[in-house]
């Protein structure tokens, strides 16, 4: 598989790093601004990893280089399948994807949509499955996916940062607190993915009657953590 990544920024580098780790036999070529577009020739998959306002300028000189049967995967937020299709020849498949930065650690979450040949979607799924989990969604939900899993790590990092501060306040070193928090969140996420139970049931299993967990949960409820998180994600989707 020959993969071309247009856009040498944060998500482009994260995807390239993930592919190189997961699949060292694949060829990954990165194209930055001003690089020779003919380097994209022969690419089976071309990932467009530029900002939405940079899409047209990046894609126009590239379109004639794309081989028949290749698939262009647009990663730019808010850039629709129709936007991408309008800039591409008909012989190129089009998929819209929303990954997140943990693809570099092979624990990414990628949502994607396509209206072209199912084999294009299958190719995108094969690629992003190497880098973590994937879900296929209707295109109308792609802006919501941007907020859920694209922006999501930033929301989680705020929680992680505050929780580490709590550990420091309680007397742990930064390093120990970081390990305690990150591994606890990893464990909670793994339990949610592995279990058929609703998170409320998993929470109940931790919450001893009249114990310390319920004291902390009450503080979270007083801080309106649920409505704050729901409104934060909706604001991200509507931005
Ligand atoms: N960061 C994330 O967590 C994340 C997650 C999912 C999706 N996305 C989406 O991915 C896109 C890129 O985000 P990012 O955070 O990676 O941004 P970024 O760090 O700014 O990267 C964009 C890169 O594209 C390059 N570029 C601009 N025009 C180009 C052109 N004509 N040809 C080739 N390269 C060009 C930029 O180069 P210059 O520096 O020279 O301008 C820059 O290196 C955005 O649309 C975003 O919505 C981001």
Tab-separated table of N, CA, C and O in Angstrom, residues 193-235:
chain	number	residue	atom	x	y	z
A	193	UNK	N	-15.641	-0.321	27.203
A	193	UNK	CA	-15.613	-0.982	25.896
A	193	UNK	C	-15.834	-2.492	26.006
A	193	UNK	O	-16.444	-3.102	25.128
A	194	UNK	N	-15.353	-3.088	27.118
A	194	UNK	CA	-15.420	-4.550	27.246
A	194	UNK	C	-16.759	-5.028	27.795
A	194	UNK	O	-17.128	-6.186	27.606
A	195	UNK	N	-17.473	-4.134	28.484
A	195	UNK	CA	-18.658	-4.568	29.224
A	195	UNK	C	-19.938	-4.254	28.455
A	195	UNK	O	-20.009	-3.289	27.706
A	196	UNK	N	-20.946	-5.075	28.705
A	196	UNK	CA	-22.280	-4.795	28.158
A	196	UNK	C	-23.014	-3.787	29.036
A	196	UNK	O	-24.061	-3.260	28.663
A	197	UNK	N	-22.468	-3.559	30.229
A	197	UNK	CA	-23.149	-2.716	31.219
A	197	UNK	C	-23.126	-1.246	30.823
A	197	UNK	O	-22.157	-0.755	30.240
A	198	UNK	N	-24.175	-0.536	31.212
A	198	UNK	CA	-24.206	0.924	31.064
A	198	UNK	C	-23.181	1.515	32.055
A	198	UNK	O	-22.967	0.948	33.141
A	199	UNK	N	-22.541	2.665	31.705
A	199	UNK	CA	-21.573	3.260	32.645
A	199	UNK	C	-22.164	3.508	34.033
A	199	UNK	O	-21.444	3.445	35.034
A	200	UNK	N	-23.475	3.761	34.098
A	200	UNK	CA	-24.093	3.984	35.416
A	200	UNK	C	-23.965	2.728	36.282
A	200	UNK	O	-23.747	2.822	37.499
A	201	UNK	N	-24.088	1.558	35.671
A	201	UNK	CA	-23.965	0.306	36.435
A	201	UNK	C	-22.513	0.095	36.861
A	201	UNK	O	-22.246	-0.373	37.979
A	202	UNK	N	-21.566	0.433	35.961
A	202	UNK	CA	-20.145	0.304	36.323
A	202	UNK	C	-19.820	1.242	37.487
A	202	UNK	O	-19.074	0.884	38.404
A	203	UNK	N	-20.399	2.431	37.470
A	203	UNK	CA	-20.181	3.404	38.555
A	203	UNK	C	-20.736	2.852	39.875
A	203	UNK	O	-20.082	2.956	40.914
A	204	UNK	N	-21.899	2.242	39.805
A	204	UNK	CA	-22.517	1.695	41.023
A	204	UNK	C	-21.617	0.640	41.669
A	204	UNK	O	-21.529	0.547	42.899
A	205	UNK	N	-20.915	-0.129	40.834
A	205	UNK	CA	-20.040	-1.184	41.368
A	205	UNK	C	-18.882	-0.605	42.185
A	205	UNK	O	-18.321	-1.284	43.037
A	206	UNK	N	-18.503	0.667	41.900
A	206	UNK	CA	-17.387	1.303	42.624
A	206	UNK	C	-17.896	2.007	43.884
A	206	UNK	O	-17.114	2.319	44.787
A	207	UNK	N	-19.208	2.233	43.944
A	207	UNK	CA	-19.754	3.153	44.943
A	207	UNK	C	-20.317	2.402	46.145
A	207	UNK	O	-21.480	1.981	46.157
A	208	UNK	N	-19.490	2.228	47.158
A	208	UNK	CA	-19.909	1.568	48.401
A	208	UNK	C	-20.891	2.470	49.156
A	208	UNK	O	-20.641	3.673	49.262
A	209	UNK	N	-21.996	1.909	49.656
A	209	UNK	CA	-22.922	2.737	50.446
A	209	UNK	C	-22.201	3.443	51.588
A	209	UNK	O	-21.409	2.834	52.304
A	210	UNK	N	-22.443	4.730	51.709
A	210	UNK	CA	-21.844	5.590	52.752
A	210	UNK	C	-20.318	5.632	52.673
A	210	UNK	O	-19.646	5.972	53.642
A	211	UNK	N	-19.770	5.285	51.494
A	211	UNK	CA	-18.311	5.252	51.351
A	211	UNK	C	-17.743	6.552	50.809
A	211	UNK	O	-18.431	7.583	50.737
A	212	UNK	N	-16.462	6.491	50.393
A	212	UNK	CA	-15.787	7.724	49.943
A	212	UNK	C	-16.145	8.085	48.495
A	212	UNK	O	-16.158	9.257	48.129
A	213	UNK	N	-16.471	7.086	47.646
A	213	UNK	CA	-16.768	7.401	46.240
A	213	UNK	C	-17.979	8.324	46.124
A	213	UNK	O	-17.969	9.292	45.353
A	214	UNK	N	-19.012	8.029	46.923
A	214	UNK	CA	-20.233	8.843	46.818
A	214	UNK	C	-19.976	10.288	47.254
A	214	UNK	O	-20.588	11.223	46.716
A	215	UNK	N	-19.025	10.483	48.172
A	215	UNK	CA	-18.682	11.861	48.572
A	215	UNK	C	-18.126	12.634	47.382
A	215	UNK	O	-18.483	13.785	47.121
A	216	UNK	N	-17.223	11.987	46.642
A	216	UNK	CA	-16.643	12.630	45.455
A	216	UNK	C	-17.681	12.831	44.363
A	216	UNK	O	-17.718	13.873	43.697
A	217	UNK	N	-18.553	11.837	44.164
A	217	UNK	CA	-19.590	11.960	43.127
A	217	UNK	C	-20.513	13.142	43.413
A	217	UNK	O	-20.920	13.866	42.491
A	218	UNK	N	-20.824	13.359	44.710
A	218	UNK	CA	-21.687	14.492	45.059
A	218	UNK	C	-21.034	15.817	44.667
A	218	UNK	O	-21.701	16.728	44.167
A	219	UNK	N	-19.719	15.909	44.865
A	219	UNK	CA	-18.998	17.141	44.478
A	219	UNK	C	-19.072	17.339	42.957
A	219	UNK	O	-19.255	18.459	42.468
A	220	UNK	N	-18.921	16.234	42.204
A	220	UNK	CA	-19.014	16.346	40.738
A	220	UNK	C	-20.400	16.825	40.322
A	220	UNK	O	-20.540	17.679	39.442
A	221	UNK	N	-21.427	16.286	40.975
A	221	UNK	CA	-22.800	16.703	40.639
A	221	UNK	C	-23.019	18.171	41.001
A	221	UNK	O	-23.638	18.913	40.242
A	222	UNK	N	-22.475	18.601	42.154
A	222	UNK	CA	-22.611	20.018	42.543
A	222	UNK	C	-21.942	20.927	41.506
A	222	UNK	O	-22.389	22.050	41.275
A	223	UNK	N	-20.871	20.430	40.896
A	223	UNK	CA	-20.170	21.191	39.838
A	223	UNK	C	-20.828	21.054	38.469
A	223	UNK	O	-20.274	21.521	37.480
A	224	UNK	N	-21.963	20.413	38.408
A	224	UNK	CA	-22.757	20.253	37.167
A	224	UNK	C	-21.913	19.636	36.056
A	224	UNK	O	-21.928	20.083	34.912
A	225	UNK	N	-21.177	18.600	36.434
A	225	UNK	CA	-20.255	18.013	35.456
A	225	UNK	C	-20.979	17.440	34.242
A	225	UNK	O	-20.503	17.562	33.109
A	226	UNK	N	-22.161	16.853	34.455
A	226	UNK	CA	-22.850	16.225	33.310
A	226	UNK	C	-23.302	17.263	32.286
A	226	UNK	O	-23.034	17.138	31.100
A	227	UNK	N	-24.012	18.302	32.762
A	227	UNK	CA	-24.512	19.288	31.787
A	227	UNK	C	-23.339	20.054	31.180
A	227	UNK	O	-23.388	20.444	30.011
A	228	UNK	N	-22.264	20.259	31.955
A	228	UNK	CA	-21.099	20.964	31.411
A	228	UNK	C	-20.487	20.168	30.250
A	228	UNK	O	-20.180	20.727	29.192
A	229	UNK	N	-20.343	18.866	30.444
A	229	UNK	CA	-19.737	18.046	29.386
A	229	UNK	C	-20.659	17.980	28.165
A	229	UNK	O	-20.216	18.149	27.020
A	230	UNK	N	-21.943	17.757	28.402
A	230	UNK	CA	-22.882	17.688	27.267
A	230	UNK	C	-22.842	18.998	26.475
A	230	UNK	O	-22.718	19.001	25.241
A	231	UNK	N	-22.890	20.120	27.184
A	231	UNK	CA	-22.897	21.416	26.480
A	231	UNK	C	-21.564	21.701	25.789
A	231	UNK	O	-21.534	22.313	24.720
A	232	UNK	N	-20.459	21.257	26.380
A	232	UNK	CA	-19.145	21.464	25.747
A	232	UNK	C	-19.067	20.726	24.406
A	232	UNK	O	-18.620	21.285	23.397
A	233	UNK	N	-19.513	19.497	24.384
A	233	UNK	CA	-19.423	18.707	23.145
A	233	UNK	C	-20.374	19.274	22.084
A	233	UNK	O	-20.009	19.398	20.902
A	234	UNK	N	-21.574	19.687	22.505
A	234	UNK	CA	-22.518	20.279	21.544
A	234	UNK	C	-21.943	21.582	20.980
A	234	UNK	O	-22.026	21.846	19.771
A	235	UNK	N	-21.307	22.385	21.855
A	235	UNK	CA	-20.704	23.642	21.375
A	235	UNK	C	-19.617	23.344	20.338
A	235	UNK	O	-19.506	24.041	19.314
